[in-house]
Amino acid sequence: MAIGFAWGGWVTGENARIMRASAETSGRMSVLVPLCVAQFTAADGAIAKFKATGPYSRENVVSEFVKSVASTSMDYSFAKACATGVETEIAKTATKT
């Protein structure tokens, strides 16, 4: 049995639950973050306020302009992921011009 856990990749029920929850969250974020970025960039004054805010509080700016995406309310990790997506989008548009 020890060989199964060590080399066979077996996991306990709790570890399997944690892995499932992590995969579910990751999959959901990969769909919701682009929608959040689109909502944020469409809001009036959002980009200007985002650029004027320091990097450590940009998720607060995102939470201010986007309250929910596809019936998923904004929490800290979602806002942080969305802020990273907004930064990427701003960088893309800066290189195009």
Short mmCIF file of N, CA and C in Angstrom, two decimals:
data_model
loop_
_atom_site.label_atom_id
_atom_site.label_comp_id
_atom_site.label_asym_id
_atom_site.label_seq_id
_atom_site.Cartn_x
_atom_site.Cartn_y
_atom_site.Cartn_z
N MET A 1 0.82 -1.18 0.00
CA MET A 1 0.00 0.00 0.00
C MET A 1 0.87 1.26 0.00
N ALA A 2 1.95 1.24 0.74
CA ALA A 2 2.85 2.40 0.78
C ALA A 2 3.40 2.69 -0.61
N ILE A 3 3.68 1.64 -1.37
CA ILE A 3 4.18 1.82 -2.73
C ILE A 3 3.12 2.50 -3.60
N GLY A 4 1.87 2.18 -3.40
CA GLY A 4 0.78 2.78 -4.16
C GLY A 4 0.70 4.29 -3.94
N PHE A 5 0.87 4.71 -2.70
CA PHE A 5 0.83 6.14 -2.40
C PHE A 5 2.11 6.84 -2.89
N ALA A 6 3.25 6.20 -2.67
CA ALA A 6 4.52 6.84 -3.00
C ALA A 6 4.78 6.87 -4.50
N TRP A 7 4.60 5.75 -5.18
CA TRP A 7 4.94 5.68 -6.59
C TRP A 7 3.72 5.61 -7.51
N GLY A 8 2.62 5.14 -6.99
CA GLY A 8 1.45 4.92 -7.83
C GLY A 8 0.57 6.14 -8.03
N GLY A 9 0.81 7.20 -7.28
CA GLY A 9 0.02 8.40 -7.44
C GLY A 9 -1.30 8.36 -6.69
N TRP A 10 -1.47 7.43 -5.79
CA TRP A 10 -2.70 7.37 -5.01
C TRP A 10 -2.79 8.59 -4.11
N VAL A 11 -4.00 9.02 -3.85
CA VAL A 11 -4.22 10.14 -2.93
C VAL A 11 -5.35 9.79 -1.98
N THR A 12 -5.38 10.48 -0.86
CA THR A 12 -6.47 10.28 0.09
C THR A 12 -7.72 10.99 -0.41
N GLY A 13 -8.83 10.71 0.19
CA GLY A 13 -10.09 11.34 -0.21
C GLY A 13 -10.05 12.85 -0.06
N GLU A 14 -9.42 13.35 0.99
CA GLU A 14 -9.31 14.80 1.22
C GLU A 14 -8.45 15.46 0.15
N ASN A 15 -7.33 14.84 -0.19
CA ASN A 15 -6.48 15.39 -1.24
C ASN A 15 -7.20 15.38 -2.59
N ALA A 16 -7.96 14.35 -2.85
CA ALA A 16 -8.72 14.29 -4.10
C ALA A 16 -9.76 15.41 -4.15
N ARG A 17 -10.41 15.69 -3.02
CA ARG A 17 -11.40 16.77 -2.95
C ARG A 17 -10.73 18.12 -3.21
N ILE A 18 -9.57 18.33 -2.61
CA ILE A 18 -8.84 19.59 -2.79
C ILE A 18 -8.40 19.74 -4.25
N MET A 19 -7.92 18.67 -4.84
CA MET A 19 -7.49 18.72 -6.25
C MET A 19 -8.67 19.00 -7.17
N ARG A 20 -9.82 18.41 -6.89
CA ARG A 20 -11.01 18.64 -7.70
C ARG A 20 -11.47 20.09 -7.59
N ALA A 21 -11.49 20.61 -6.38
CA ALA A 21 -11.91 22.00 -6.17
C ALA A 21 -10.97 22.96 -6.87
N SER A 22 -9.69 22.69 -6.82
CA SER A 22 -8.70 23.54 -7.47
C SER A 22 -8.88 23.51 -8.99
N ALA A 23 -9.10 22.33 -9.55
CA ALA A 23 -9.30 22.22 -10.99
C ALA A 23 -10.59 22.91 -11.43
N GLU A 24 -11.62 22.79 -10.61
CA GLU A 24 -12.89 23.44 -10.92
C GLU A 24 -12.76 24.96 -10.92
N THR A 25 -12.07 25.48 -9.91
CA THR A 25 -11.85 26.92 -9.82
C THR A 25 -11.02 27.42 -10.98
N SER A 26 -9.99 26.68 -11.32
CA SER A 26 -9.12 27.07 -12.43
C SER A 26 -9.88 27.09 -13.75
N GLY A 27 -10.71 26.09 -13.97
CA GLY A 27 -11.50 26.03 -15.20
C GLY A 27 -12.51 27.15 -15.28
N ARG A 28 -13.14 27.45 -14.16
CA ARG A 28 -14.12 28.53 -14.12
C ARG A 28 -13.45 29.88 -14.36
N MET A 29 -12.30 30.08 -13.75
CA MET A 29 -11.57 31.35 -13.93
C MET A 29 -11.14 31.55 -15.37
N SER A 30 -10.76 30.48 -16.05
CA SER A 30 -10.31 30.62 -17.43
C SER A 30 -11.43 31.11 -18.34
N VAL A 31 -12.67 30.89 -17.93
CA VAL A 31 -13.82 31.38 -18.70
C VAL A 31 -14.25 32.76 -18.22
N LEU A 32 -14.24 32.98 -16.91
CA LEU A 32 -14.78 34.21 -16.34
C LEU A 32 -13.83 35.41 -16.45
N VAL A 33 -12.54 35.18 -16.39
CA VAL A 33 -11.60 36.32 -16.42
C VAL A 33 -11.69 37.11 -17.72
N PRO A 34 -11.72 36.48 -18.90
CA PRO A 34 -11.87 37.29 -20.11
C PRO A 34 -13.18 38.09 -20.13
N LEU A 35 -14.25 37.53 -19.58
CA LEU A 35 -15.51 38.27 -19.50
C LEU A 35 -15.38 39.45 -18.55
N CYS A 36 -14.69 39.24 -17.45
CA CYS A 36 -14.47 40.32 -16.48
C CYS A 36 -13.64 41.43 -17.11
N VAL A 37 -12.60 41.07 -17.84
CA VAL A 37 -11.75 42.07 -18.50
C VAL A 37 -12.57 42.87 -19.50
N ALA A 38 -13.41 42.20 -20.25
CA ALA A 38 -14.25 42.90 -21.23
C ALA A 38 -15.21 43.86 -20.53
N GLN A 39 -15.82 43.43 -19.44
CA GLN A 39 -16.72 44.30 -18.68
C GLN A 39 -15.97 45.49 -18.11
N PHE A 40 -14.80 45.25 -17.58
CA PHE A 40 -14.03 46.31 -16.95
C PHE A 40 -13.59 47.34 -17.98
N THR A 41 -13.05 46.89 -19.10
CA THR A 41 -12.56 47.83 -20.11
C THR A 41 -13.69 48.61 -20.76
N ALA A 42 -14.90 48.09 -20.72
CA ALA A 42 -16.05 48.79 -21.30
C ALA A 42 -16.59 49.87 -20.37
N ALA A 43 -16.26 49.82 -19.09
CA ALA A 43 -16.76 50.79 -18.12
C ALA A 43 -16.06 52.13 -18.31
N ASP A 44 -16.82 53.22 -18.22
CA ASP A 44 -16.26 54.57 -18.38
C ASP A 44 -15.30 54.91 -17.25
N GLY A 45 -14.09 55.30 -17.61
CA GLY A 45 -13.11 55.74 -16.64
C GLY A 45 -12.37 54.63 -15.92
N ALA A 46 -12.68 53.41 -16.22
CA ALA A 46 -12.07 52.29 -15.50
C ALA A 46 -10.58 52.17 -15.79
N ILE A 47 -10.21 52.24 -17.05
CA ILE A 47 -8.80 52.09 -17.43
C ILE A 47 -7.95 53.21 -16.83
N ALA A 48 -8.45 54.43 -16.89
CA ALA A 48 -7.69 55.57 -16.35
C ALA A 48 -7.47 55.40 -14.85
N LYS A 49 -8.50 54.99 -14.13
CA LYS A 49 -8.36 54.79 -12.68
C LYS A 49 -7.44 53.62 -12.39
N PHE A 50 -7.52 52.57 -13.21
CA PHE A 50 -6.67 51.39 -13.05
C PHE A 50 -5.20 51.78 -13.20
N LYS A 51 -4.90 52.57 -14.24
CA LYS A 51 -3.51 52.98 -14.48
C LYS A 51 -3.00 53.90 -13.37
N ALA A 52 -3.89 54.71 -12.78
CA ALA A 52 -3.50 55.65 -11.74
C ALA A 52 -3.31 54.98 -10.39
N THR A 53 -3.81 53.77 -10.24
CA THR A 53 -3.74 53.05 -8.96
C THR A 53 -2.46 52.24 -8.89
N GLY A 54 -1.92 52.12 -7.70
CA GLY A 54 -0.72 51.31 -7.50
C GLY A 54 -0.99 49.84 -7.74
N PRO A 55 0.04 49.08 -8.04
CA PRO A 55 -0.15 47.67 -8.39
C PRO A 55 -0.71 46.80 -7.27
N TYR A 56 -0.59 47.23 -6.02
CA TYR A 56 -1.05 46.40 -4.91
C TYR A 56 -2.53 46.60 -4.58
N SER A 57 -3.18 47.55 -5.22
CA SER A 57 -4.60 47.76 -4.92
C SER A 57 -5.46 47.78 -6.18
N ARG A 58 -4.94 47.25 -7.27
CA ARG A 58 -5.71 47.25 -8.51
C ARG A 58 -6.92 46.33 -8.45
N GLU A 59 -6.86 45.27 -7.65
CA GLU A 59 -8.02 44.38 -7.53
C GLU A 59 -9.19 45.11 -6.89
N ASN A 60 -8.90 46.11 -6.07
CA ASN A 60 -9.98 46.92 -5.49
C ASN A 60 -10.67 47.76 -6.56
N VAL A 61 -9.89 48.28 -7.51
CA VAL A 61 -10.47 49.05 -8.62
C VAL A 61 -11.34 48.15 -9.47
N VAL A 62 -10.88 46.94 -9.74
CA VAL A 62 -11.67 45.99 -10.52
C VAL A 62 -12.98 45.69 -9.80
N SER A 63 -12.91 45.45 -8.49
CA SER A 63 -14.12 45.16 -7.70
C SER A 63 -15.08 46.34 -7.68
N GLU A 64 -14.54 47.54 -7.78
CA GLU A 64 -15.38 48.74 -7.79
C GLU A 64 -16.20 48.84 -9.08
N PHE A 65 -15.60 48.48 -10.20
CA PHE A 65 -16.27 48.63 -11.49
C PHE A 65 -17.05 47.37 -11.91
N VAL A 66 -16.62 46.20 -11.49
CA VAL A 66 -17.28 44.95 -11.87
C VAL A 66 -17.72 44.24 -10.59
N LYS A 67 -19.02 44.15 -10.39
CA LYS A 67 -19.56 43.53 -9.18
C LYS A 67 -19.72 42.02 -9.33
N SER A 68 -20.12 41.57 -10.52
CA SER A 68 -20.28 40.13 -10.76
C SER A 68 -20.16 39.86 -12.25
N VAL A 69 -19.79 38.63 -12.57
CA VAL A 69 -19.67 38.18 -13.95
C VAL A 69 -20.38 36.85 -14.06
N ALA A 70 -21.35 36.78 -14.94
CA ALA A 70 -22.10 35.53 -15.17
C ALA A 70 -22.58 34.93 -13.85
N SER A 71 -23.21 35.73 -13.04
CA SER A 71 -23.76 35.38 -11.73
C SER A 71 -22.72 34.87 -10.73
N THR A 72 -21.44 35.17 -10.98
CA THR A 72 -20.38 34.85 -10.03
C THR A 72 -19.95 36.16 -9.40
N SER A 73 -20.13 36.27 -8.09
CA SER A 73 -19.79 37.52 -7.42
C SER A 73 -18.27 37.67 -7.32
N MET A 74 -17.85 38.90 -7.23
CA MET A 74 -16.44 39.22 -7.21
C MET A 74 -15.87 38.97 -5.81
N ASP A 75 -14.87 38.12 -5.71
CA ASP A 75 -14.13 37.94 -4.47
C ASP A 75 -12.68 38.34 -4.73
N TYR A 76 -11.85 38.25 -3.72
CA TYR A 76 -10.48 38.74 -3.86
C TYR A 76 -9.70 38.00 -4.96
N SER A 77 -9.76 36.68 -4.97
CA SER A 77 -8.97 35.92 -5.95
C SER A 77 -9.47 36.17 -7.37
N PHE A 78 -10.78 36.31 -7.53
CA PHE A 78 -11.35 36.61 -8.85
C PHE A 78 -10.93 38.01 -9.29
N ALA A 79 -10.99 38.98 -8.38
CA ALA A 79 -10.59 40.35 -8.70
C ALA A 79 -9.11 40.42 -9.05
N LYS A 80 -8.29 39.67 -8.33
CA LYS A 80 -6.86 39.66 -8.60
C LYS A 80 -6.57 39.05 -9.97
N ALA A 81 -7.26 37.96 -10.31
CA ALA A 81 -7.08 37.34 -11.63
C ALA A 81 -7.55 38.28 -12.73
N CYS A 82 -8.65 38.98 -12.49
CA CYS A 82 -9.17 39.93 -13.47
C CYS A 82 -8.20 41.10 -13.63
N ALA A 83 -7.63 41.59 -12.53
CA ALA A 83 -6.67 42.69 -12.60
C ALA A 83 -5.44 42.28 -13.42
N THR A 84 -5.01 41.05 -13.26
CA THR A 84 -3.89 40.55 -14.06
C THR A 84 -4.26 40.51 -15.53
N GLY A 85 -5.51 40.09 -15.82
CA GLY A 85 -5.99 40.08 -17.20
C GLY A 85 -6.08 41.47 -17.79
N VAL A 86 -6.49 42.43 -16.98
CA VAL A 86 -6.57 43.82 -17.45
C VAL A 86 -5.16 44.34 -17.74
N GLU A 87 -4.20 44.03 -16.88
CA GLU A 87 -2.82 44.45 -17.13
C GLU A 87 -2.30 43.88 -18.44
N THR A 88 -2.61 42.62 -18.70
CA THR A 88 -2.20 41.98 -19.94
C THR A 88 -2.85 42.66 -21.14
N GLU A 89 -4.12 42.97 -21.02
CA GLU A 89 -4.85 43.63 -22.10
C GLU A 89 -4.28 45.02 -22.37
N ILE A 90 -3.95 45.76 -21.33
CA ILE A 90 -3.36 47.09 -21.50
C ILE A 90 -2.02 46.98 -22.18
N ALA A 91 -1.22 45.99 -21.78
CA ALA A 91 0.09 45.78 -22.39
C ALA A 91 -0.05 45.43 -23.87
N LYS A 92 -1.05 44.63 -24.23
CA LYS A 92 -1.28 44.27 -25.64
C LYS A 92 -1.61 45.50 -26.46
N THR A 93 -2.50 46.33 -25.94
CA THR A 93 -2.90 47.53 -26.70
C THR A 93 -1.76 48.53 -26.78
N ALA A 94 -0.90 48.56 -25.79
CA ALA A 94 0.25 49.48 -25.81
C ALA A 94 1.26 49.07 -26.88
N THR A 95 1.43 47.77 -27.10
CA THR A 95 2.39 47.31 -28.11
C THR A 95 1.84 47.46 -29.52
N LYS A 96 0.52 47.48 -29.66
CA LYS A 96 -0.10 47.65 -30.99
C LYS A 96 0.03 49.07 -31.50
N THR A 97 0.06 50.03 -30.58
CA THR A 97 0.10 51.44 -31.02
C THR A 97 1.48 51.98 -31.14
#
